[in-house]
Amino acid sequence: MDSDGTRDARGTRGTHANPVPRPAGPPEVPAVPPRPARAPMVPPLPDGSTFLTWLRTPRPEAPLGVWRFGHRPRAGQEPERIPTRQLFSGAVIAFLVGWLIWSLLWNGYLGRWWMLPLWAMTPDSWAEPHSFGAVVATYLYYVIIALIIMVGVGRLGRWGEIWRRYGPPAWRQTAPVRERPPAPEQDPAEWPVLRAAGAVDAAERLAAEARAGLMRDVDHARITRAWQGVHSGRHSLATFTGAVLNDGAAACLHPSGERDLPTRLARHDLVTGQVRLGTTADDPRNPYTYRGAGLALGPDLLGTSLLAVGPAGAGKTGSVVQPLAESLCLHALAGRAAVVVIGAAGSGLGPADAYDVVVRIGNPESVYDLDLYGGTNDPDEAAAVLAEALVGDLADPNPGSDSRRSTTVLAQLLGPFRAVYGRFPSVPELRQLLDGAPGPLAALRKALEDTGQDSLLRELDARERQLGNPGDVAAVLADRVALLDRPAFAGFFDTSGQTRPFSLTALDHPVRVRIDLPARGHADASRMLARLVLAQFTASVAVREDRSLFACLVLDDASGVVTPEAVRGIQRLRTANAGVVLTLRTLDDAPRPLRGPLLGATGCRMALSGLTPWDGQDFAEVWGKEWTETRDVTDRQIIAETPAGKAVHMLRRVITGKAPTARAVTVRQVERERWSASELAHGVPAGHAVLSLTSVKGEHAPPLLVDLRGQGH
């Protein structure tokens, strides 16, 4: 089968110079995918025990962002925990009190009244001394009285709490528990969903592959995704069954033929779609249900977009970007997602083998090029996206005239040029047109006149009339285009068909893309290209036909990328089943009027350690306040009135070194910030971050203090 349209991701428009045309809709009878030319990378296993253990591990429902793999839910509220020293001292004192009471009863110091119930219940024949019945009844009565005393002092001394905290129940919690395999109808390794639908042969083949150690987590996720296509009617049951019977665990392969990534550095669970980033700290500021639990993200959270802010060295790339990029690449191999990762060359965004397309802008050895116009044929759409990339950072936060004028200027040139030459202008050609060079404009005019395109001639006339006017933005656009008209980029952004340009119109397929920006020596050009890719991404995902495929753009270092149009585009991504991951060293890298809208547009916000107080103030405002209970304790010195009281107080002061006091506790409800600017700037330990979450369904999680070191392995 065509694996949800994934077979020709490398041959779609934008990945090749001569794209293969695709039908408007999915074929009625999808073809079974051929086997890859080379053997896929599947680590050998002696048996399927590792995979089966992973698949059968419980994944209970949990609060938002909790790592569900093997999670043990906690109570909703923190139980009152008595300190260990106080617990044991109370238990010892209770035992001594019980022993004292029993000694007094046994030795008769309290009289024999406590024997009255025994005497009342025994017959007169047992009244003779040393009779067998009397001895047995007496000692049995002693045992009952001792048990009553023991139960009483045990409750008083909290012996049960000691047993639960330090006895065998605590030992069993730390010891590994061997669980019996589930019943076949409940065993996910037996594919009960396929059996219920009548695909028994396919279920038997997959179960045998799993037991033999030939199936991996990506295989399970990929085949599950293909089965969802059958369930939704995109593919036929016969085609799916045939593919599984032919290829087993290798059925419905990704177009690359890969079944796993070359390496994994983070912990992934493809059943829930989560990647573990760390562990929620056992801190009083975290809700009790989250403390000590793993913290994980998935498409359900990334669909609201993520913004991570922290200084250099805080762990944005290694602890956040790299695990998320790795997880999205695994989702792409499973046919669930399309991912584009942007960063400076050598920034550690994963090996090239983990991606289908690697665009190394400025590197002559790059196999792929970047389509400057986003793969569109519409001059107006191309002009809008290109204007955002060139001068989006100069636009007013409100939709102003500068952005519209830039789009108009570009459209006045791109439309006539494409009508004449059948393509958009290259970077040098566009620069000459924006500069108003007489030769290119005259040649363009003559070609329009020869073809009789009067409407486009009027566009060109309007452009020539505006040349040199004080309000003309063409000069600014030409200066920005000049940043790309450099020797380092001579072989890039070609529009003549001589290169293999990649465009983001390929995001309707599970493609893995990495774009390396030439940050060194070309910082302004890199920021402009990042704005271009972001603008193309927000424009492309909004018009996808199949929105069941999650699309995500991961941008490492979004400095200079936050523009008014970018913020508006991020706000629209949630409805398109897409999201972005942005990192900033400081919110100062975004214009001041856009900081609030940016924090509001992203549903997941992360403040890493080392944040500045003014950045912390913005996070504190967006996270708001909450009602909390405060306890005010007041110690008042006790004044003795009598000579005996004064003597006791003096003796107590000599022994303790403190004057006798009476403590008064006042409890009240106050409204305080969840995290203040000072706490975010100075109270977040190194390697930690404060993270708030929002799901695509609108569920919220409060700001959580998370330990990001080691992703919680």
XYZ file of C-alpha atoms in Angstrom:
713
model
C 0.000 0.000 0.000
C 1.103 3.576 -0.365
C 1.535 4.130 3.362
C -0.716 7.154 3.476
C 0.861 8.758 0.453
C 4.389 8.425 1.701
C 5.951 6.426 -1.097
C 6.938 9.356 -3.315
C 7.971 11.978 -0.771
C 11.348 12.279 -2.487
C 9.692 12.797 -5.832
C 7.139 15.416 -4.916
C 7.215 18.980 -6.067
C 9.946 20.818 -4.249
C 12.297 17.920 -3.603
C 13.356 17.427 -7.219
C 13.954 19.751 -10.096
C 11.510 17.775 -12.238
C 8.708 16.805 -9.858
C 6.526 13.828 -10.547
C 2.897 14.948 -10.941
C 0.546 13.553 -8.347
C -3.170 12.837 -8.710
C -5.568 15.213 -7.029
C -6.717 12.517 -4.616
C -5.501 9.167 -3.302
C -5.661 6.270 -5.769
C -8.581 3.937 -5.395
C -6.347 0.850 -5.297
C -3.023 1.725 -3.629
C -0.014 -0.228 -4.802
C 1.962 -2.433 -2.437
C 5.287 -0.682 -1.721
C 8.385 -2.427 -3.061
C 11.103 -3.559 -0.709
C 13.935 -1.072 -0.216
C 17.085 -1.561 -2.260
C 19.180 -2.043 0.857
C 18.446 -3.794 4.092
C 16.850 -1.465 6.651
C 18.694 -0.739 9.868
C 17.098 -2.960 12.518
C 19.259 -3.866 15.513
C 19.175 -7.654 15.884
C 17.616 -9.158 18.999
C 17.895 -12.776 20.143
C 14.166 -12.852 20.840
C 11.189 -10.560 21.111
C 11.171 -10.299 24.900
C 12.484 -6.730 24.949
C 9.915 -5.481 22.473
C 7.051 -7.399 24.090
C 7.965 -6.059 27.523
C 8.003 -2.535 26.131
C 4.679 -2.995 24.348
C 2.907 -4.544 27.341
C 4.113 -1.955 29.852
C 1.102 -0.110 31.311
C 0.505 3.437 30.141
C -2.243 4.740 32.431
C -4.007 8.024 31.947
C -1.993 10.796 33.560
C -2.015 14.578 33.948
C -0.922 16.695 31.023
C 2.762 16.269 30.148
C 3.434 13.280 32.422
C 5.546 10.464 30.962
C 2.922 7.712 30.794
C 5.233 4.745 30.128
C 5.149 2.752 33.371
C 3.698 5.724 35.267
C 2.290 5.158 38.745
C -0.418 7.700 39.524
C -0.217 9.588 42.799
C -2.903 11.004 45.030
C -4.449 14.326 44.152
C -3.288 15.962 47.386
C -0.128 15.529 49.405
C -0.760 13.426 52.521
C 0.431 14.716 55.837
C 3.904 13.200 56.280
C 5.236 13.026 59.807
C 9.012 13.484 60.126
C 10.889 10.220 60.646
C 12.379 11.251 63.983
C 9.018 12.300 65.369
C 7.368 9.146 64.030
C 9.831 6.767 65.716
C 9.977 8.738 68.965
C 6.189 8.684 69.202
C 6.137 4.950 68.509
C 8.705 4.272 71.259
C 6.881 6.444 73.787
C 3.568 4.741 72.949
C 5.201 1.334 73.428
C 6.586 2.380 76.823
C 3.173 3.662 77.882
C 1.576 0.373 76.867
C 4.253 -1.583 78.705
C 3.687 0.546 81.806
C -0.069 -0.050 81.731
C 0.409 -3.793 81.291
C 2.942 -3.909 84.149
C 0.564 -2.104 86.447
C -2.266 -4.473 85.561
C -0.127 -7.618 85.781
C 1.397 -6.744 89.135
C -1.961 -5.748 90.586
C -1.091 -2.146 91.323
C -4.427 -1.088 89.813
C -6.419 -3.717 91.653
C -8.260 -6.708 90.224
C -11.260 -4.832 88.813
C -10.114 -5.493 85.265
C -10.686 -9.243 85.887
C -14.417 -8.723 86.573
C -15.521 -9.536 82.976
C -13.661 -12.874 83.147
C -15.188 -13.800 86.476
C -18.647 -12.873 85.270
C -18.384 -15.155 82.195
C -16.728 -18.238 83.770
C -18.873 -20.977 85.431
C -18.638 -21.712 89.141
C -16.944 -25.066 88.508
C -13.864 -23.144 87.265
C -13.561 -21.279 90.520
C -11.340 -24.012 91.957
C -7.692 -22.987 91.879
C -5.429 -24.499 89.240
C -8.300 -26.054 87.283
C -7.554 -26.555 83.598
C -10.478 -24.449 82.415
C -9.626 -21.590 84.731
C -5.980 -21.519 83.622
C -6.869 -21.534 79.927
C -9.546 -18.870 80.314
C -7.274 -16.680 82.419
C -4.372 -16.727 79.982
C -6.696 -16.239 77.019
C -8.144 -13.238 78.817
C -4.614 -11.889 79.404
C -3.907 -12.179 75.672
C -7.099 -10.307 74.802
C -6.290 -7.507 77.248
C -2.714 -7.294 75.905
C -3.993 -7.113 72.332
C -6.417 -4.343 73.279
C -3.576 -2.378 74.875
C -1.328 -3.046 71.865
C -3.969 -1.882 69.370
C -4.578 1.256 71.392
C -0.949 2.242 71.751
C -0.291 1.175 68.134
C -2.872 3.627 66.892
C -1.561 6.265 69.246
C 2.041 5.666 68.150
C 1.260 5.294 64.428
C 2.835 1.858 64.145
C 0.881 1.281 60.918
C 2.573 4.261 59.268
C 6.004 2.855 60.203
C 4.995 -0.516 58.724
C 3.837 1.030 55.446
C 6.823 3.354 55.165
C 9.658 1.031 56.195
C 8.190 -2.489 56.261
C 7.563 -5.148 53.586
C 4.978 -3.009 51.719
C 7.757 -0.512 50.962
C 10.095 -3.337 49.964
C 7.577 -4.695 47.468
C 7.262 -1.271 45.824
C 10.998 -1.127 45.101
C 11.318 -4.740 44.012
C 10.594 -5.636 40.390
C 7.156 -7.136 39.897
C 6.726 -9.847 37.309
C 3.368 -9.510 35.636
C 1.640 -12.285 33.802
C 1.145 -11.827 30.062
C -2.297 -10.387 29.335
C -5.049 -12.399 27.757
C -4.819 -12.714 23.948
C -7.853 -10.483 23.427
C -6.169 -7.784 25.538
C -2.557 -8.307 24.466
C -1.419 -5.502 22.112
C 1.247 -7.839 20.735
C -1.535 -10.067 19.355
C -3.151 -7.175 17.418
C -6.710 -7.718 18.682
C -8.007 -4.816 16.567
C -6.949 -6.576 13.382
C -8.462 -9.852 14.555
C -11.764 -8.149 15.334
C -11.832 -6.682 11.810
C -11.262 -10.080 10.206
C -7.563 -9.680 9.348
C -6.576 -12.752 11.374
C -3.769 -13.813 9.024
C -2.150 -10.369 9.202
C -2.441 -10.361 13.003
C -0.824 -13.805 13.213
C 2.068 -12.691 10.979
C 2.709 -9.547 13.025
C 2.473 -11.409 16.339
C 4.974 -14.001 15.112
C 7.371 -11.249 13.991
C 7.091 -9.599 17.405
C 7.826 -12.841 19.270
C 10.795 -13.514 16.989
C 12.367 -10.121 17.735
C 11.885 -8.763 14.207
C 9.603 -5.887 15.151
C 10.619 -2.527 16.580
C 8.642 0.314 18.108
C 8.726 2.250 14.830
C 7.313 -0.769 12.998
C 4.450 -1.017 15.462
C 3.669 2.700 15.173
C 3.939 2.679 11.380
C 1.640 -0.314 10.912
C -0.816 1.144 13.415
C -0.845 4.350 11.372
C -1.471 2.365 8.181
C -4.330 0.520 9.882
C -5.868 3.861 10.795
C -5.861 4.650 7.078
C -7.815 1.437 6.495
C -10.228 2.289 9.274
C -10.825 5.780 7.841
C -11.420 4.402 4.349
C -8.306 5.794 2.659
C -7.000 2.278 1.977
C -8.623 -1.111 1.499
C -8.379 -3.970 3.965
C -7.210 -6.357 1.237
C -4.300 -4.113 0.278
C -3.236 -3.706 3.903
C -3.456 -7.443 4.568
C -1.470 -8.250 1.442
C 1.296 -5.844 2.399
C 1.556 -7.322 5.894
C 1.563 -10.913 4.680
C 4.294 -10.106 2.151
C 6.588 -7.944 4.284
C 5.632 -8.642 7.905
C 7.019 -6.029 10.268
C 8.581 -4.215 7.278
C 5.198 -3.483 5.695
C 4.139 0.042 4.704
C 7.697 1.364 4.849
C 8.663 5.012 4.858
C 9.885 6.159 1.397
C 13.473 6.155 2.666
C 13.241 2.458 3.509
C 14.424 3.172 7.063
C 12.818 1.543 10.084
C 14.739 3.422 12.760
C 17.158 6.291 13.272
C 20.933 5.694 13.206
C 21.176 6.717 16.851
C 18.854 7.681 19.676
C 19.819 9.992 22.506
C 16.452 10.482 24.201
C 13.753 8.184 25.557
C 10.781 7.732 23.246
C 7.437 5.982 23.536
C 5.782 5.743 20.144
C 2.618 4.209 21.590
C 1.761 7.480 23.313
C 3.883 9.596 20.946
C 5.886 11.100 23.808
C 9.548 11.961 24.212
C 10.888 12.337 27.739
C 12.632 15.639 28.445
C 13.288 15.275 32.156
C 11.751 14.794 35.581
C 9.384 17.084 37.423
C 11.178 18.241 40.543
C 9.962 17.187 43.974
C 9.380 20.809 44.907
C 6.535 22.341 46.951
C 5.826 24.757 44.096
C 4.846 21.820 41.844
C 1.442 20.140 42.231
C 1.719 16.933 44.224
C 0.514 14.749 41.321
C 3.471 15.901 39.205
C 6.292 15.621 41.740
C 8.873 13.024 40.769
C 7.052 12.087 37.553
C 8.667 12.108 34.133
C 7.995 15.133 31.933
C 7.285 14.370 28.273
C 5.989 16.148 25.182
C 4.153 14.865 22.135
C 2.229 16.150 19.117
C -0.793 16.830 21.321
C 1.264 19.510 23.097
C 3.536 20.636 20.264
C 0.397 21.354 18.271
C 0.043 24.500 20.389
C 3.705 25.441 19.688
C 6.576 25.751 22.157
C 8.742 28.744 23.050
C 11.907 28.111 25.089
C 13.874 31.077 26.419
C 17.240 30.851 28.134
C 20.805 32.128 27.833
C 23.549 30.368 25.921
C 24.560 27.158 27.678
C 21.221 26.732 29.441
C 20.459 23.574 27.449
C 17.999 24.746 24.809
C 19.569 22.757 21.975
C 20.758 19.655 23.818
C 17.869 19.278 26.265
C 14.925 20.563 24.213
C 15.540 20.924 20.471
C 17.537 17.755 19.892
C 15.122 15.357 21.697
C 12.109 16.946 20.007
C 13.717 16.794 16.561
C 14.632 13.157 17.158
C 11.090 12.336 18.253
C 9.541 14.042 15.230
C 11.880 12.145 12.903
C 10.683 8.885 14.474
C 7.083 10.007 13.977
C 7.902 10.729 10.341
C 9.296 7.204 9.893
C 6.016 5.956 11.338
C 4.053 8.010 8.809
C 2.628 10.331 11.460
C 4.501 13.608 11.019
C 6.515 15.867 8.755
C 9.349 17.832 10.345
C 11.612 20.694 9.283
C 14.569 21.476 11.560
C 16.461 24.749 11.079
C 19.688 25.728 12.774
C 23.232 26.850 12.252
C 25.565 24.388 10.609
C 27.183 22.144 13.215
C 24.716 23.015 15.974
C 24.018 19.368 16.843
C 20.584 18.822 15.359
C 21.201 15.180 14.556
C 23.199 13.299 11.921
C 22.457 13.757 8.240
C 21.427 10.094 8.009
C 18.472 10.866 10.251
C 16.913 13.111 7.575
C 15.570 12.603 4.069
C 16.537 16.080 2.849
C 19.492 18.104 4.118
C 19.796 21.625 2.693
C 23.188 23.148 3.449
C 22.821 26.732 2.332
C 26.169 28.182 1.342
C 27.837 24.768 1.159
C 28.758 23.804 -2.414
C 28.446 20.113 -1.505
C 24.756 20.456 -0.655
C 22.608 18.076 -2.698
C 19.449 20.116 -2.241
C 18.649 23.760 -2.836
C 15.993 25.942 -1.186
C 13.083 27.237 -3.228
C 13.010 30.988 -2.660
C 9.352 31.201 -3.653
C 8.000 28.249 -1.680
C 6.999 26.125 -4.684
C 3.984 28.272 -5.524
C 2.948 29.411 -9.011
C 0.906 32.345 -7.751
C 2.901 35.637 -8.002
C 0.825 37.306 -5.296
C 1.383 34.454 -2.842
C 5.088 34.351 -3.669
C 5.326 38.131 -3.213
C 3.644 38.001 0.217
C 5.945 35.262 1.528
C 9.073 36.861 0.091
C 8.157 40.292 1.477
C 7.783 38.750 4.941
C 11.272 37.255 4.653
C 12.927 40.403 3.331
C 11.404 43.182 5.429
C 9.121 41.430 7.925
C 11.352 42.494 10.798
C 10.971 46.139 9.731
C 7.171 46.062 9.685
C 5.010 47.731 12.300
C 3.469 45.340 14.855
C 0.062 46.284 13.502
C -0.764 45.449 9.873
C 0.768 48.559 8.354
C 1.393 50.022 4.964
C 5.110 49.083 4.785
C 4.396 45.354 4.589
C 1.594 45.837 2.076
C 3.701 48.145 -0.082
C 6.553 45.606 -0.108
C 4.172 42.873 -1.224
C 2.771 45.152 -3.923
C 6.217 46.078 -5.246
C 7.274 42.435 -5.492
C 3.987 41.408 -7.114
C 4.416 44.158 -9.740
C 7.656 42.477 -10.809
C 7.073 38.777 -10.177
C 3.804 38.616 -12.132
C 5.138 40.062 -15.413
C 8.417 38.146 -15.130
C 6.699 34.785 -14.702
C 4.242 35.515 -17.498
C 7.139 36.137 -19.894
C 9.751 33.576 -18.819
C 7.584 30.887 -17.203
C 9.515 31.075 -13.938
C 10.283 33.492 -11.153
C 13.458 35.605 -11.286
C 16.690 34.404 -9.737
C 18.329 36.420 -6.980
C 20.549 38.523 -9.323
C 17.622 39.141 -11.670
C 15.328 40.164 -8.814
C 17.962 42.529 -7.452
C 18.312 44.249 -10.843
C 14.564 44.641 -11.184
C 14.223 46.141 -7.713
C 17.143 48.501 -8.378
C 15.309 49.702 -11.500
C 18.081 48.740 -13.919
C 17.013 50.027 -17.379
C 18.118 46.953 -19.336
C 16.096 44.253 -17.507
C 13.022 46.475 -17.218
C 13.170 47.360 -20.926
C 13.547 43.702 -21.921
C 10.628 42.755 -19.700
C 8.491 45.526 -21.186
C 9.282 44.479 -24.762
C 8.416 40.849 -24.021
C 5.077 41.908 -22.542
C 4.297 44.097 -25.534
C 5.157 41.292 -27.951
C 2.776 38.922 -26.182
C 0.031 41.558 -25.819
C -0.367 41.307 -22.042
C -1.723 44.772 -21.369
C -2.796 44.118 -17.770
C 0.729 43.151 -16.791
C 2.087 46.141 -18.703
C 0.055 48.359 -16.423
C 1.654 46.645 -13.422
C 5.088 47.355 -14.862
C 4.135 50.982 -15.666
C 3.063 51.502 -12.074
C 6.370 50.088 -10.860
C 8.388 52.404 -13.119
C 6.400 55.453 -11.993
C 7.200 54.701 -8.347
C 10.940 54.359 -8.939
C 12.888 56.995 -7.080
C 9.907 58.341 -5.113
C 10.533 59.044 -1.415
C 8.010 56.399 -0.301
C 9.285 53.662 -2.602
C 10.381 50.567 -0.651
C 12.087 48.939 -3.630
C 15.462 50.249 -2.512
C 15.072 48.568 0.890
C 13.994 45.336 -0.774
C 16.985 45.497 -3.144
C 19.353 45.949 -0.200
C 17.900 42.887 1.505
C 18.058 40.802 -1.677
C 21.706 41.856 -1.996
C 22.420 39.829 1.160
C 21.626 36.709 -0.861
C 23.437 37.908 -3.984
C 26.804 36.911 -2.572
C 29.495 34.541 -3.921
C 28.788 32.081 -1.101
C 25.210 31.670 -2.367
C 26.002 31.695 -6.090
C 24.796 28.143 -6.615
C 21.643 28.498 -4.538
C 18.078 29.783 -5.031
C 18.255 28.832 -8.708
C 14.986 29.055 -10.642
C 16.167 27.700 -14.011
C 15.743 24.022 -13.089
C 19.437 23.225 -12.798
C 19.299 22.343 -9.090
C 17.097 20.232 -6.814
C 15.138 22.831 -4.845
C 13.214 21.834 -1.760
C 9.994 23.626 -0.940
C 7.679 23.249 1.996
C 4.813 22.138 -0.224
C 6.196 18.624 0.414
C 4.874 18.716 3.987
C 1.796 16.731 3.041
C 4.136 13.708 3.185
C 6.095 12.354 6.183
C 9.365 13.965 5.135
C 12.328 14.729 7.421
C 14.151 17.929 6.506
C 17.147 19.688 8.024
C 18.178 23.144 6.845
C 21.636 24.364 7.861
C 21.950 28.145 7.909
C 25.291 29.869 7.224
C 25.356 31.790 10.495
C 29.096 32.447 10.437
C 29.753 35.578 8.377
C 26.174 35.757 7.089
C 24.109 36.417 10.210
C 21.693 38.830 8.506
C 21.166 36.452 5.594
C 20.568 33.556 8.016
C 17.893 35.470 9.892
C 16.253 36.412 6.612
C 16.257 32.794 5.415
C 14.810 31.639 8.744
C 11.979 34.143 8.323
C 11.489 32.846 4.787
C 11.175 29.212 5.897
C 8.824 30.139 8.747
C 6.625 32.171 6.392
C 6.571 29.337 3.853
C 5.760 26.844 6.607
C 2.772 28.769 7.972
C 1.488 29.333 4.440
C 1.955 25.716 3.279
C 0.470 23.806 6.220
C -2.707 25.874 6.070
C -3.574 24.540 2.589
C -2.653 20.877 3.056
C -5.223 18.359 1.866
C -4.428 15.743 4.526
C -4.227 17.358 7.938
C -4.045 14.060 9.799
C -0.264 14.309 9.336
C 1.257 16.466 12.061
C 3.664 19.108 10.706
C 6.238 20.798 12.902
C 8.950 23.383 12.332
C 11.818 23.317 14.840
C 13.822 26.549 14.773
C 16.931 26.635 16.912
C 17.604 30.311 17.706
C 14.678 32.379 16.450
C 16.478 35.709 16.888
C 15.215 38.197 14.324
C 12.473 35.810 13.191
C 9.616 37.060 15.371
C 7.563 39.429 13.231
C 3.916 40.543 13.352
C 2.990 38.215 10.504
C 4.943 35.334 12.083
C 2.989 35.703 15.325
C -0.285 35.743 13.431
C 0.800 32.666 11.471
C 1.684 30.761 14.665
C -1.766 31.512 16.041
C -3.340 29.767 13.030
C -1.256 26.591 13.212
C -3.306 24.796 15.853
C -6.292 24.350 13.534
C -3.979 23.007 10.793
C -2.549 20.212 13.023
C 0.838 21.898 13.004
C 3.140 23.677 15.408
C 6.516 25.328 15.794
C 9.312 25.042 18.342
C 11.206 28.302 18.841
C 14.175 29.063 21.073
C 15.468 32.471 22.099
C 18.406 33.520 24.236
C 16.306 36.368 25.594
C 12.956 37.944 24.862
C 14.897 41.062 23.920
C 15.559 39.292 20.606
C 11.900 39.929 19.801
C 10.459 43.453 19.421
C 8.989 44.722 22.660
C 5.413 45.077 21.310
C 5.506 41.453 20.116
C 6.665 39.745 23.318
C 3.203 39.531 24.850
C 1.529 38.345 21.617
C 4.309 35.775 21.101
C 3.860 34.321 24.586
C 0.121 34.318 24.021
C 0.385 32.591 20.626
C 2.444 29.672 22.009
C 0.635 27.230 24.260
C 3.805 25.727 25.814
C 6.251 28.169 27.391
C 9.611 27.286 28.910
C 11.875 29.538 30.979
C 15.296 27.971 31.489
C 17.759 28.736 34.275
C 19.723 31.962 33.987
C 16.791 34.027 32.772
C 17.060 37.796 33.231
C 14.615 39.492 35.642
C 12.971 41.500 32.845
C 12.405 38.318 30.856
C 11.084 36.707 34.016
C 8.616 39.559 34.393
C 7.067 38.755 31.001
C 6.705 35.083 31.927
C 5.290 35.988 35.340
C 2.643 38.154 33.697
C 1.558 35.534 31.186
C 1.394 32.805 33.869
C -0.725 35.012 36.106
C -1.599 34.557 39.757
C -3.247 31.918 41.912
C -4.878 31.697 45.318
C -2.617 30.127 47.921
C -2.791 29.479 51.651
C -0.289 31.281 53.863
C 0.466 30.633 57.522
C 1.669 33.483 59.735
C 3.290 32.251 62.958
C 3.692 34.613 65.897
C 5.631 33.733 69.070
C 4.520 35.652 72.187
C 6.585 35.517 75.371
C 4.691 34.180 78.385
C 4.913 36.331 81.530
C 4.622 34.425 84.791
C 2.629 36.087 87.583
C 3.340 33.793 90.542
C 6.698 33.040 92.191
C 6.327 29.346 91.339
C 5.655 30.181 87.695
C 8.647 32.473 87.545
C 10.829 29.724 89.008
C 9.589 27.246 86.406
C 10.223 29.742 83.604
C 13.715 30.434 84.907
C 14.491 26.712 85.068
C 13.155 26.253 81.522
C 15.300 29.119 80.254
C 18.396 27.600 81.887
C 17.688 24.216 80.259
C 16.597 25.338 76.751
C 18.306 28.711 76.509
C 15.039 30.278 75.362
C 12.264 32.115 77.088
C 8.866 30.354 77.285
C 6.623 31.451 74.415
C 3.105 30.845 73.146
C 2.713 30.303 69.404
C -0.201 31.804 67.438
C -0.857 30.614 63.860
C -2.942 32.653 61.398
C -4.070 30.983 58.152
C -5.381 33.070 55.273
C -5.898 32.943 51.501
C -3.863 35.366 49.384
C -3.368 35.818 45.636
C 0.238 35.520 44.522
C 2.136 35.067 41.265
C 2.678 31.455 40.291
C 6.337 32.265 39.608
C 7.665 35.735 40.277
C 10.278 37.436 38.117
C 12.803 37.150 40.947
C 12.181 33.410 41.380
C 12.566 32.794 37.643
C 15.788 34.787 37.540
C 17.396 33.479 40.731
C 15.402 30.469 41.981
C 15.675 28.045 39.041
C 18.655 25.689 39.570
C 21.131 24.984 36.805
C 19.886 22.350 34.369
C 16.275 23.082 35.285
C 13.450 24.971 33.612
C 9.946 26.164 34.414
C 7.488 24.858 31.829
C 3.766 25.445 31.333
C 1.744 23.274 28.965
C -1.399 23.565 26.865
C -2.839 20.787 24.730
C -4.653 21.123 21.429
C -7.855 20.237 23.305
C -7.437 23.268 25.566
C -6.220 21.464 28.690
C -3.724 23.366 30.827
C -0.910 22.419 33.176
C 0.483 25.029 35.593
C 4.129 26.102 35.432
C 6.258 23.141 36.538
C 9.852 23.087 37.745
C 11.527 20.404 35.607
C 14.979 18.832 35.831
C 16.245 18.598 32.237
C 19.556 16.907 33.000
C 19.878 13.588 31.206
C 16.218 13.573 30.047
C 15.372 11.579 33.155
C 17.046 8.304 32.153
